Coordinates of C-alpha atoms in Angstrom, one line a residue:
Chain A
M62 CA 38.0 -14.7 27.3
T63 CA 38.7 -12.6 24.2
L64 CA 38.3 -8.9 23.4
K65 CA 35.1 -9.9 21.5
N66 CA 33.7 -11.5 24.6
I67 CA 34.4 -8.3 26.6
A68 CA 32.7 -6.1 23.9
L69 CA 29.6 -8.4 23.7
S70 CA 29.3 -8.6 27.4
N71 CA 29.5 -4.8 27.7
L72 CA 26.8 -4.4 25.0
R73 CA 24.6 -6.8 26.9
R74 CA 25.1 -4.9 30.1
R75 CA 24.6 -1.4 28.7
K76 CA 21.5 -2.2 26.7
A77 CA 20.1 1.3 26.8
K78 CA 23.3 2.9 25.4
A79 CA 23.8 0.2 22.8
G80 CA 20.1 0.6 21.8
F81 CA 20.6 4.4 21.4
I82 CA 23.6 3.9 19.2
F83 CA 21.7 1.2 17.3
L84 CA 18.8 3.6 16.8
G85 CA 21.0 6.4 15.6
L86 CA 22.5 4.2 13.0
L87 CA 19.3 2.5 12.1
I88 CA 17.5 5.7 11.2
G89 CA 20.3 6.8 9.0
V90 CA 20.6 3.4 7.3
T91 CA 16.9 3.0 6.9
A92 CA 16.6 6.5 5.2
V93 CA 19.4 5.7 2.8
V94 CA 17.9 2.3 1.9
A95 CA 14.3 3.6 1.6
F96 CA 15.4 6.4 -0.7
T97 CA 17.8 4.3 -2.8
S98 CA 15.4 1.4 -3.2
L99 CA 12.5 3.7 -4.0
I100 CA 14.5 5.5 -6.7
N101 CA 15.7 2.1 -8.0
A102 CA 12.2 0.6 -8.1
L103 CA 10.7 3.7 -9.8
T104 CA 13.6 3.8 -12.4
H105 CA 13.3 0.1 -12.9
D106 CA 9.5 0.4 -13.4
I107 CA 9.9 3.2 -16.0
N108 CA 12.6 1.3 -17.8
H109 CA 10.5 -1.9 -17.7
K110 CA 7.5 -0.1 -19.1
L111 CA 9.6 1.4 -21.8
E112 CA 11.0 -2.0 -22.7
K113 CA 7.6 -3.6 -22.6
Y114 CA 6.2 -0.9 -24.8
G115 CA 6.6 -2.1 -28.4
A116 CA 6.6 1.3 -30.1
N117 CA 9.2 3.8 -29.1
I118 CA 8.4 6.6 -31.6
L119 CA 5.0 8.2 -32.0
I120 CA 3.9 10.2 -35.0
V121 CA 0.9 12.5 -34.5
P122 CA -0.6 15.3 -36.6
E123 CA 0.9 18.7 -35.9
T124 CA -1.4 21.1 -34.1
E125 CA -1.3 24.6 -32.9
N126 CA -2.2 25.3 -29.3
L127 CA -3.5 28.4 -27.6
S128 CA -3.4 28.4 -23.9
L129 CA -6.2 30.4 -22.3
T130 CA -5.5 32.5 -19.2
Y131 CA -7.9 34.9 -17.5
G132 CA -6.6 37.2 -14.8
G133 CA -3.5 35.1 -14.5
L134 CA -5.5 31.8 -14.0
S135 CA -4.8 29.1 -16.6
L136 CA -8.0 27.6 -18.0
G137 CA -6.3 25.1 -20.3
G138 CA -6.0 25.6 -24.0
I139 CA -7.5 25.0 -27.4
S140 CA -6.0 23.2 -30.3
F141 CA -6.5 24.5 -33.8
E142 CA -5.0 24.1 -37.3
M143 CA -4.8 20.4 -36.8
K144 CA -3.0 19.0 -39.8
E145 CA -3.7 15.5 -41.2
I146 CA -1.3 12.7 -42.0
R147 CA -1.9 10.8 -45.2
E148 CA -1.3 7.1 -45.0
E149 CA 0.9 7.1 -48.1
S150 CA 3.2 9.7 -46.5
L151 CA 4.4 6.9 -44.2
Q152 CA 6.2 5.4 -47.2
N153 CA 8.7 8.3 -46.7
L154 CA 10.0 6.4 -43.7
R155 CA 11.6 3.9 -46.0
N156 CA 13.9 6.6 -47.2
I157 CA 15.3 7.9 -43.9
K158 CA 19.0 7.2 -43.2
N159 CA 18.2 4.8 -40.3
A160 CA 15.4 3.0 -42.2
A161 CA 17.1 -0.3 -41.4
N162 CA 16.5 0.3 -37.7
V163 CA 12.7 0.6 -38.2
A164 CA 11.2 -2.8 -37.2
A165 CA 7.6 -1.9 -37.8
V166 CA 5.4 1.1 -38.6
G167 CA 1.8 0.9 -37.3
P168 CA -0.6 3.5 -38.8
M169 CA -3.7 4.0 -36.7
V170 CA -6.9 5.8 -37.3
L171 CA -9.1 6.8 -34.4
G172 CA -12.7 7.9 -34.3
A173 CA -15.9 7.7 -32.3
I174 CA -18.7 5.4 -33.4
R175 CA -22.1 4.8 -31.8
V176 CA -22.9 1.3 -30.7
D177 CA -26.1 0.5 -28.8
N178 CA -26.6 4.2 -28.1
R179 CA -23.2 4.5 -26.6
N180 CA -20.2 6.4 -28.0
I181 CA -17.1 4.3 -28.2
L182 CA -13.8 4.8 -29.9
L183 CA -12.9 2.7 -32.9
A184 CA -9.2 2.2 -33.7
G185 CA -8.1 1.0 -37.1
M186 CA -4.7 -0.6 -37.2
D187 CA -2.4 -2.8 -39.2
F188 CA -2.7 -6.2 -37.6
N189 CA 0.4 -7.4 -39.6
V190 CA 2.6 -5.4 -37.2
H191 CA 0.6 -5.5 -34.0
R192 CA 2.8 -8.2 -32.4
F193 CA 5.7 -5.7 -32.7
L194 CA 3.7 -2.7 -31.4
R195 CA 1.6 -4.4 -28.8
P196 CA 3.5 -7.5 -27.8
W197 CA 1.6 -7.7 -24.5
W198 CA -1.7 -8.3 -26.2
T199 CA -3.5 -11.6 -25.7
I200 CA -6.5 -12.1 -27.9
Y201 CA -9.2 -14.6 -27.1
G202 CA -10.4 -15.4 -30.6
A203 CA -9.0 -14.4 -33.9
I204 CA -7.5 -11.4 -35.6
P205 CA -10.3 -9.6 -37.4
D206 CA -10.8 -9.9 -41.2
K207 CA -12.1 -7.0 -43.3
D208 CA -15.6 -7.2 -41.7
G209 CA -14.5 -8.0 -38.2
L210 CA -13.3 -6.3 -35.1
I211 CA -11.8 -7.2 -31.7
A212 CA -13.0 -5.5 -28.5
G213 CA -11.0 -4.3 -25.5
S214 CA -12.0 -6.2 -22.3
E215 CA -13.8 -3.2 -20.8
A216 CA -15.5 -2.3 -24.0
A217 CA -16.7 -5.9 -24.4
R218 CA -18.0 -5.9 -20.8
I219 CA -19.9 -2.6 -21.3
L220 CA -21.3 -3.5 -24.7
R221 CA -21.9 -7.1 -23.6
L222 CA -19.9 -8.3 -26.6
G223 CA -18.6 -11.8 -27.2
V224 CA -16.9 -13.6 -30.1
G225 CA -19.4 -13.9 -33.0
H226 CA -21.5 -11.0 -31.9
R227 CA -22.4 -8.4 -34.5
V228 CA -21.9 -4.7 -34.2
V229 CA -23.4 -2.1 -36.5
A230 CA -21.4 1.0 -36.8
N231 CA -22.3 3.8 -39.2
Q232 CA -24.5 1.4 -41.2
K233 CA -21.7 -1.2 -41.5
E234 CA -22.0 -4.5 -39.8
L235 CA -18.9 -5.9 -38.2
T236 CA -18.4 -9.2 -36.5
V237 CA -16.5 -9.6 -33.2
T238 CA -13.7 -12.1 -33.9
G239 CA -11.9 -11.7 -30.6
I240 CA -11.8 -10.1 -27.1
L241 CA -8.6 -8.7 -25.6
E242 CA -7.4 -9.8 -22.2
P243 CA -7.3 -6.8 -19.9
T244 CA -4.1 -4.8 -20.4
G245 CA -4.5 -2.1 -17.8
S246 CA -4.2 0.5 -20.6
Q247 CA -6.6 2.6 -22.7
D248 CA -6.8 -0.4 -25.1
D249 CA -9.3 -2.0 -22.8
Q250 CA -11.8 0.7 -23.7
L251 CA -11.5 0.5 -27.5
L252 CA -12.8 -1.5 -30.4
F253 CA -10.1 -2.5 -33.0
A254 CA -10.6 -3.1 -36.7
R255 CA -8.4 -3.3 -39.7
L256 CA -7.1 0.1 -40.8
S257 CA -9.0 0.1 -44.1
T258 CA -12.2 -1.1 -42.4
A259 CA -12.0 1.6 -39.7
Q260 CA -11.2 4.3 -42.3
S261 CA -14.2 3.2 -44.3
V262 CA -16.5 3.2 -41.2
L263 CA -15.2 6.6 -40.0
G264 CA -15.2 8.1 -43.5
R265 CA -11.5 8.9 -43.4
E266 CA -10.1 6.9 -46.3
G267 CA -6.4 7.3 -46.8
R268 CA -6.0 9.3 -43.6
I269 CA -4.5 8.3 -40.3
S270 CA -4.7 9.8 -36.7
M271 CA -1.3 8.7 -35.7
A272 CA 1.4 6.1 -36.3
E273 CA 3.6 4.1 -34.0
V274 CA 7.1 3.1 -34.9
A275 CA 9.0 0.3 -33.3
A276 CA 12.8 0.5 -33.5
L277 CA 13.6 -2.4 -31.2
C278 CA 17.3 -2.6 -31.5
A279 CA 20.0 -2.2 -29.0
G280 CA 21.5 1.2 -29.0
C281 CA 19.1 2.6 -31.6
P282 CA 19.8 6.3 -32.1
I283 CA 16.2 7.2 -31.2
E284 CA 16.8 10.9 -31.0
E285 CA 18.5 10.9 -34.4
M286 CA 15.6 8.8 -35.9
V287 CA 13.1 11.2 -34.5
R288 CA 14.9 14.0 -36.3
Q289 CA 15.0 12.1 -39.5
I290 CA 11.3 11.1 -39.4
S291 CA 10.4 14.7 -38.6
E292 CA 12.2 15.8 -41.8
A293 CA 10.4 13.0 -43.8
L294 CA 7.0 14.0 -42.5
P295 CA 6.8 17.8 -42.4
G296 CA 3.2 18.0 -41.2
A297 CA 3.7 15.6 -38.3
K298 CA 4.9 15.9 -34.8
V299 CA 7.3 13.1 -34.0
M300 CA 8.1 12.1 -30.4
G301 CA 10.5 9.6 -29.0
I302 CA 8.6 7.9 -26.1
K303 CA 11.9 7.9 -24.2
Q304 CA 11.9 11.7 -24.6
V305 CA 8.3 11.8 -23.2
V306 CA 9.4 10.0 -20.1
E307 CA 12.5 12.0 -19.8
G308 CA 10.5 14.7 -17.9
R309 CA 9.5 12.1 -15.4
M310 CA 13.0 10.8 -15.2
E311 CA 14.2 14.3 -14.6
T312 CA 11.7 14.6 -11.7
L313 CA 13.0 11.3 -10.4
H314 CA 16.6 12.6 -10.6
H315 CA 15.5 15.7 -8.6
F316 CA 13.9 13.3 -6.1
E317 CA 17.1 11.2 -6.0
R318 CA 19.2 14.2 -5.3
F319 CA 16.8 15.3 -2.6
G320 CA 16.9 11.8 -1.2
I321 CA 20.7 11.7 -1.2
G322 CA 20.7 15.1 0.6
I323 CA 18.2 14.0 3.2
S324 CA 19.9 10.6 3.7
G325 CA 23.2 12.4 4.1
L326 CA 21.8 14.7 6.7
V327 CA 20.1 11.8 8.6
M328 CA 23.4 9.8 8.4
L329 CA 25.3 12.8 9.8
V330 CA 22.9 13.1 12.7
G331 CA 23.1 9.4 13.3
A332 CA 26.9 9.6 13.3
L333 CA 26.8 12.4 15.8
V334 CA 24.5 10.3 18.0
V335 CA 27.0 7.5 17.8
L336 CA 29.9 9.8 18.6
V337 CA 28.2 11.5 21.6
T338 CA 26.9 8.2 23.0
M339 CA 30.2 6.4 22.6
M340 CA 32.0 9.4 24.2
G341 CA 29.6 9.1 27.2
S342 CA 30.2 5.4 27.4
V343 CA 34.0 5.8 27.3
R344 CA 33.8 8.4 30.1
E345 CA 31.5 6.2 32.1
R346 CA 34.0 3.3 31.8
T347 CA 37.1 5.3 32.8
S348 CA 37.8 3.0 35.8
E349 CA 37.1 -0.1 33.8
F350 CA 39.6 1.0 31.2
G351 CA 42.1 1.8 34.0
I352 CA 41.8 -1.8 35.3
F353 CA 42.3 -3.1 31.8
R354 CA 45.4 -1.0 31.4
A355 CA 46.7 -2.1 34.8
I356 CA 46.4 -5.8 34.0
G357 CA 48.4 -5.4 30.8
F358 CA 46.0 -4.4 28.0
R359 CA 47.7 -2.3 25.4
R360 CA 46.2 1.0 24.1
S361 CA 45.4 -0.8 20.8
D362 CA 43.4 -3.4 22.8
L363 CA 41.2 -0.7 24.2
I364 CA 40.7 0.8 20.8
R365 CA 39.7 -2.7 19.5
I366 CA 37.2 -3.2 22.3
V367 CA 35.5 0.2 21.5
L368 CA 35.6 -0.4 17.8
L369 CA 34.4 -4.0 18.2
E370 CA 31.3 -2.7 20.1
A371 CA 30.7 -0.1 17.5
G372 CA 31.2 -2.6 14.7
I373 CA 28.8 -5.2 16.1
I374 CA 26.0 -2.6 16.7
S375 CA 26.7 -1.1 13.2
A376 CA 26.5 -4.4 11.5
V377 CA 23.2 -5.3 13.2
A378 CA 21.8 -1.8 12.5
G379 CA 22.9 -2.1 8.8
L380 CA 21.1 -5.4 8.3
T381 CA 18.0 -4.3 10.2
G382 CA 18.0 -0.9 8.5
Y383 CA 18.2 -2.6 5.1
L384 CA 15.1 -4.8 5.9
L385 CA 13.2 -1.9 7.4
G386 CA 14.1 0.4 4.5
L387 CA 12.9 -2.2 2.1
G388 CA 9.7 -2.6 4.0
I389 CA 9.1 1.2 4.0
T390 CA 9.8 1.3 0.2
K391 CA 7.3 -1.6 -0.4
A392 CA 4.7 0.2 1.8
S393 CA 5.2 3.6 0.2
I394 CA 5.7 2.6 -3.5
P395 CA 1.9 2.9 -4.3
L396 CA 2.2 6.6 -3.4
F397 CA 4.8 7.2 -6.0
A398 CA 4.2 4.7 -8.8
E399 CA 1.2 4.4 -11.1
G400 CA -0.6 1.1 -11.1
H401 CA 0.4 -1.9 -9.1
G402 CA 3.0 -4.6 -9.3
V403 CA 6.1 -2.4 -9.0
A404 CA 8.7 -4.9 -7.7
V405 CA 11.0 -4.0 -4.8
P406 CA 13.4 -6.9 -5.1
F407 CA 16.1 -7.9 -2.6
D408 CA 19.2 -6.3 -3.9
P409 CA 22.4 -8.0 -2.6
T410 CA 24.6 -5.2 -3.9
L411 CA 22.6 -2.6 -2.0
A412 CA 22.4 -4.8 1.1
G413 CA 26.1 -5.4 1.1
G414 CA 26.8 -1.8 0.4
I415 CA 24.6 -0.6 3.2
L416 CA 26.2 -3.1 5.6
I417 CA 29.6 -1.7 4.7
L418 CA 28.4 1.9 4.9
S419 CA 26.8 1.3 8.3
V420 CA 29.9 -0.4 9.7
I421 CA 32.2 2.3 8.3
M422 CA 29.9 5.0 9.8
G423 CA 29.9 3.3 13.2
L424 CA 33.6 2.8 13.2
V425 CA 34.4 6.4 12.0
S426 CA 32.0 7.9 14.6
S427 CA 33.6 5.7 17.3
A428 CA 37.2 6.4 16.3
Y429 CA 37.6 9.5 18.4
P430 CA 36.0 7.9 21.6
A431 CA 38.2 4.9 21.0
L432 CA 41.3 7.1 20.9
V433 CA 40.2 8.9 24.1
A434 CA 39.8 5.5 25.8
A435 CA 43.3 4.5 24.6
R436 CA 44.9 7.8 25.8
L437 CA 43.5 7.5 29.3
D438 CA 46.3 7.6 31.8
P439 CA 46.0 4.4 33.8
S440 CA 46.9 6.1 37.1
D441 CA 44.3 8.8 36.4
A442 CA 41.8 6.2 35.5
L443 CA 42.5 4.2 38.6
R444 CA 42.2 7.3 40.7
S445 CA 38.6 7.6 39.6
L446 CA 38.0 4.1 41.2
Chain B
M165 CA 70.9 -9.0 44.7
S166 CA 68.0 -6.5 44.5
Y167 CA 65.0 -7.5 42.3
I168 CA 63.1 -4.2 42.6
K169 CA 65.2 -1.0 42.7
A170 CA 64.1 2.6 43.0
S171 CA 66.7 5.4 42.8
S172 CA 65.8 8.9 43.8
L173 CA 62.3 8.3 42.6
A174 CA 60.1 11.4 42.8
K175 CA 56.7 12.4 41.7
Q176 CA 55.1 15.8 41.9
Y177 CA 51.6 16.8 40.9
G178 CA 50.0 20.1 40.1
N179 CA 50.3 23.1 37.9
N180 CA 49.6 26.8 38.0
G181 CA 52.2 27.2 40.7
I182 CA 50.6 24.8 43.1
V183 CA 52.9 21.8 43.3
V184 CA 52.4 18.7 45.5
Q185 CA 55.5 16.5 46.1
A186 CA 53.7 13.2 46.5
V187 CA 57.0 11.1 46.4
R188 CA 60.3 12.8 47.2
E189 CA 63.7 11.4 46.1
M190 CA 62.9 7.9 47.3
S191 CA 65.5 5.1 47.0
F192 CA 65.0 1.5 48.1
E193 CA 65.6 -2.0 47.0
I194 CA 63.4 -5.1 47.4
S195 CA 64.7 -8.6 47.0
R196 CA 63.1 -11.4 45.0
G197 CA 60.5 -13.2 47.2
E198 CA 60.4 -10.5 49.8
F199 CA 57.1 -9.5 51.4
A200 CA 57.1 -5.7 52.0
V201 CA 54.5 -3.4 53.3
I202 CA 54.2 0.3 52.7
M203 CA 52.7 2.2 55.6
G204 CA 52.0 5.8 56.4
Q205 CA 49.4 8.4 57.1
S206 CA 46.8 9.4 54.5
G207 CA 48.5 11.6 51.9
S208 CA 51.9 10.3 52.7
G209 CA 52.4 9.1 49.1
K210 CA 51.7 5.4 49.6
S211 CA 49.3 5.0 46.6
T212 CA 51.5 7.2 44.4
L213 CA 54.5 5.0 45.2
L214 CA 52.5 1.9 44.5
S215 CA 51.3 3.3 41.1
L216 CA 54.9 4.1 40.3
M217 CA 56.0 0.6 41.2
G218 CA 53.1 -0.7 39.1
A219 CA 54.3 1.1 36.0
L220 CA 51.0 3.0 35.9
N221 CA 52.5 6.5 36.6
T222 CA 55.5 8.3 35.2
P223 CA 57.9 9.6 37.8
T224 CA 59.0 13.2 37.7
S225 CA 62.6 12.1 38.2
G226 CA 64.6 9.1 39.3
T227 CA 64.7 5.6 38.0
Y228 CA 62.8 2.4 38.7
S229 CA 63.9 -1.0 37.6
V230 CA 62.5 -4.6 38.0
D231 CA 64.7 -7.6 37.3
G232 CA 67.2 -5.2 35.6
I233 CA 64.5 -3.6 33.4
D234 CA 64.4 0.2 33.5
V235 CA 60.6 0.3 33.5
Y236 CA 60.2 4.0 32.6
S237 CA 62.4 3.8 29.6
L238 CA 59.9 1.4 28.1
R239 CA 57.4 2.6 25.5
S240 CA 53.7 2.6 26.4
D241 CA 52.9 -0.8 24.8
Q242 CA 56.1 -2.3 26.3
R243 CA 55.1 -1.1 29.7
A244 CA 51.7 -2.7 29.2
D245 CA 53.4 -6.0 28.4
F246 CA 55.7 -5.5 31.4
R247 CA 52.6 -5.1 33.7
R248 CA 51.1 -8.3 32.2
E249 CA 54.2 -10.4 32.6
F250 CA 55.6 -9.1 35.9
L251 CA 52.8 -7.7 38.0
G252 CA 49.6 -8.7 39.6
F253 CA 47.4 -6.0 41.1
V254 CA 44.9 -6.2 44.0
F255 CA 42.9 -3.1 44.5
Q256 CA 41.2 -1.9 47.7
S257 CA 37.7 -1.9 46.2
F258 CA 38.3 -5.2 44.3
H259 CA 37.4 -3.5 41.0
L260 CA 36.0 -6.5 39.3
I261 CA 34.2 -5.9 36.0
P262 CA 30.6 -6.1 36.9
Y263 CA 29.3 -7.6 33.7
L264 CA 31.8 -10.5 33.6
T265 CA 31.4 -13.7 35.6
V266 CA 33.9 -14.6 38.3
L267 CA 35.8 -16.9 35.9
E268 CA 35.8 -14.3 33.1
N269 CA 37.2 -11.6 35.5
V270 CA 40.0 -14.0 36.5
M271 CA 40.7 -14.7 32.8
L272 CA 41.0 -11.0 32.0
P273 CA 44.8 -10.7 32.2
L274 CA 45.0 -13.7 29.8
T275 CA 42.8 -12.0 27.2
T276 CA 45.6 -10.7 25.0
L277 CA 47.7 -13.8 25.3
K278 CA 47.9 -16.0 22.2
T279 CA 46.8 -19.1 24.1
K280 CA 43.8 -21.4 23.5
V281 CA 40.6 -20.4 25.3
Q282 CA 40.5 -23.8 26.9
M283 CA 43.9 -23.3 28.3
K284 CA 43.0 -19.9 29.6
R285 CA 39.9 -21.3 31.2
Q286 CA 42.0 -24.0 32.9
M287 CA 44.5 -21.4 34.2
A288 CA 41.6 -19.3 35.6
S289 CA 40.0 -22.3 37.2
N290 CA 43.4 -23.2 38.9
A291 CA 43.7 -19.6 40.2
L292 CA 40.1 -19.8 41.6
E293 CA 40.9 -23.1 43.2
R294 CA 43.9 -21.5 44.9
V295 CA 41.6 -19.0 46.5
G296 CA 38.9 -21.5 47.2
L297 CA 36.3 -20.2 44.8
E298 CA 36.2 -22.9 42.2
N299 CA 32.5 -23.4 42.9
K300 CA 31.5 -19.8 42.2
S301 CA 33.1 -19.4 38.8
N302 CA 29.8 -18.7 37.0
R303 CA 28.5 -16.0 39.4
L304 CA 28.6 -12.3 38.7
P305 CA 30.6 -10.2 41.2
S306 CA 27.3 -8.8 42.6
E307 CA 26.3 -12.3 43.5
I308 CA 29.2 -13.0 45.9
S309 CA 30.3 -11.4 49.2
G310 CA 33.0 -8.7 49.7
G311 CA 35.5 -11.2 51.0
E312 CA 34.9 -13.5 48.0
Q313 CA 35.2 -10.5 45.7
E314 CA 38.6 -9.8 47.2
R315 CA 39.6 -13.4 46.7
V316 CA 38.5 -13.2 43.0
A317 CA 40.7 -10.0 42.7
I318 CA 43.6 -12.1 44.1
A319 CA 42.9 -14.9 41.7
R320 CA 42.9 -12.4 38.8
A321 CA 46.2 -11.0 40.1
I322 CA 47.9 -14.4 40.2
V323 CA 46.3 -16.1 37.2
N324 CA 49.3 -15.5 34.9
E325 CA 51.7 -16.3 37.8
P326 CA 53.5 -12.9 37.9
P327 CA 56.6 -12.7 40.0
I328 CA 55.3 -9.6 41.8
L329 CA 52.0 -8.9 43.5
L330 CA 51.1 -5.2 44.3
A331 CA 48.2 -4.8 46.7
D332 CA 46.6 -1.4 47.7
E333 CA 44.8 -1.7 51.0
P334 CA 43.5 -5.2 50.1
T335 CA 41.8 -5.6 53.5
G336 CA 40.5 -2.0 53.8
N337 CA 36.9 -3.0 53.2
L338 CA 36.9 -6.3 55.0
D339 CA 36.1 -7.5 58.5
T340 CA 38.9 -8.8 60.7
R341 CA 38.2 -12.5 60.1
T342 CA 38.1 -12.1 56.4
S343 CA 41.2 -9.9 56.4
E344 CA 43.1 -12.7 58.2
G345 CA 42.1 -15.2 55.5
I346 CA 43.3 -12.8 52.8
M347 CA 46.6 -12.2 54.6
D348 CA 47.1 -16.0 55.0
R349 CA 46.7 -16.3 51.3
F350 CA 49.2 -13.6 50.7
Q351 CA 51.6 -15.3 53.0
S352 CA 51.1 -18.6 51.2
L353 CA 51.8 -16.9 47.8
N354 CA 54.9 -15.3 49.3
S355 CA 56.1 -18.6 50.6
D356 CA 55.7 -20.0 47.0
G357 CA 58.2 -17.3 45.9
M358 CA 56.1 -14.4 44.9
T359 CA 57.4 -10.9 45.8
I360 CA 54.6 -9.0 47.5
V361 CA 54.4 -5.2 48.1
M362 CA 51.3 -4.2 50.0
V363 CA 50.0 -0.8 51.0
T364 CA 48.2 -0.9 54.3
H365 CA 47.1 1.1 57.4
N366 CA 46.6 -2.0 59.4
R367 CA 49.4 -2.9 61.9
E368 CA 48.1 -6.5 62.1
C369 CA 48.4 -6.9 58.4
A370 CA 51.8 -5.4 58.4
N371 CA 52.9 -8.1 60.8
Y372 CA 52.7 -10.6 58.0
A373 CA 55.4 -8.8 56.1
R374 CA 59.1 -9.2 56.7
R375 CA 59.8 -5.5 55.9
V376 CA 58.0 -2.2 56.4
L377 CA 58.6 0.9 54.3
Q378 CA 57.3 3.8 56.4
L379 CA 56.4 6.9 54.5
S380 CA 55.8 10.4 55.8
D381 CA 55.1 13.4 53.6
G382 CA 56.4 11.6 50.5
L383 CA 59.6 10.6 52.2
L384 CA 60.8 7.1 53.2
V385 CA 61.5 7.4 56.9
N386 CA 63.0 4.0 57.5

């Protein structure tokens, strides 16, 4: 017979009370795990997408926008004064201070063409740098020559294109040299040709619609590079992709703060449930504690019994809460993340942390009831027999 | 040579001007191996005196010593150790822990001892054997009779072989035949050298003792 046996036997006997304490802790722990792992998964997803995305700076023509509102209702806006980017102006990027950090520059021209009575977007790009800018591409076939093109998976399906097929666009015949494996992005809808070929087909020689810049180096000063490129290309709007997602990250941070607040509140309520239930349990066991004291248990022994019970329930609640929170995150992630395949991995640090948090919460909430049990006067306790 | 010694022991309860003198200036001595009973009407202070003798209550005044130890000069934890080493308690309503088996109940006083569990189990089995309940060690208290519960309470009180056994109306809830069996066990323990102090209303039970402390209104009258 040990104090642990007494604690375990009492928990087995008072299942309802133990269950209530367990539930109070479980809800708090689950909320913390669900919020934390959801935030972690979403942040990880964004970071992963950023890392996967080859280009991390976008250069687009500068435009003026006019937003239209009628009677206070926003009806969108119109773009005007769209400036053009000349292909040769990209040479200016070689002269920026951080030119050494530029891994690849990918000019791109975009324009609609008509194929088999369907409008489809043709993208002209530099295939020498595509492995830097679109490292996730898998091409079934070959990179196009000056009279060739490759088709996005969806475009190929709609236009029934295969390798070797011919496409006539604006009186120019192009041969399909490859088909892209589905990427889950807008690339699936496009046809891709060499930049000069697309410029010729679209009648936009020497001009580009946008350019992608890959600065794939650890600790690249992206913000500083954006500023330098903006100075080098006065008619262009330069955006760091990281800056574009910062808005989303900011929303995520707001959500995180909200989650911490809600979790804290739920934990507090859980702690109060534990406190009240443990107090009730101690009062109910006054005579029992009186017997323990009469047969030679010290005050510290009673404290240890109460804290052992709280610790056992808290540890079980911590582990169950972690698994439940993880399950809730997995179930709810499609509501928060775009696309599929956002991983919610087992996180030993979070699991360990939550176990410790749960046990600390259980022990702290039970500290006062344990002290009350220890302070019971044995003669008063026995009088209640 | 007195083993238990009370000098001017007094205990009063109450506040807000209403004071009850439960035990008044009581002095007595009990020798080692003596079997004494405390008798008296309800409210005469028997249970309060027993709780003072059990180091469970703090006297308002006076001193109380066992084997030369001034019990109420000890700190709380030291008094707990004293209870464990010197005293065994048998309560009127048995007061077994309902969620522990008979064997576990008997092992309770050994819980805080730094002894191997196997040894504790053996000690508890021996105590149960002494009260004739070795075959019911795995039952819960609710699964045995009242007389058997009282015997379990006695086994729990003697498991660590304390020199003193304090019993509060141990036969109060038992029929005559079972009471006789319990008193025979007390006599047997006493003949083995255990000092027994028992509170009782029952004259027949008192006949087993060599000495009677008669109380009336908190005073020792003989």
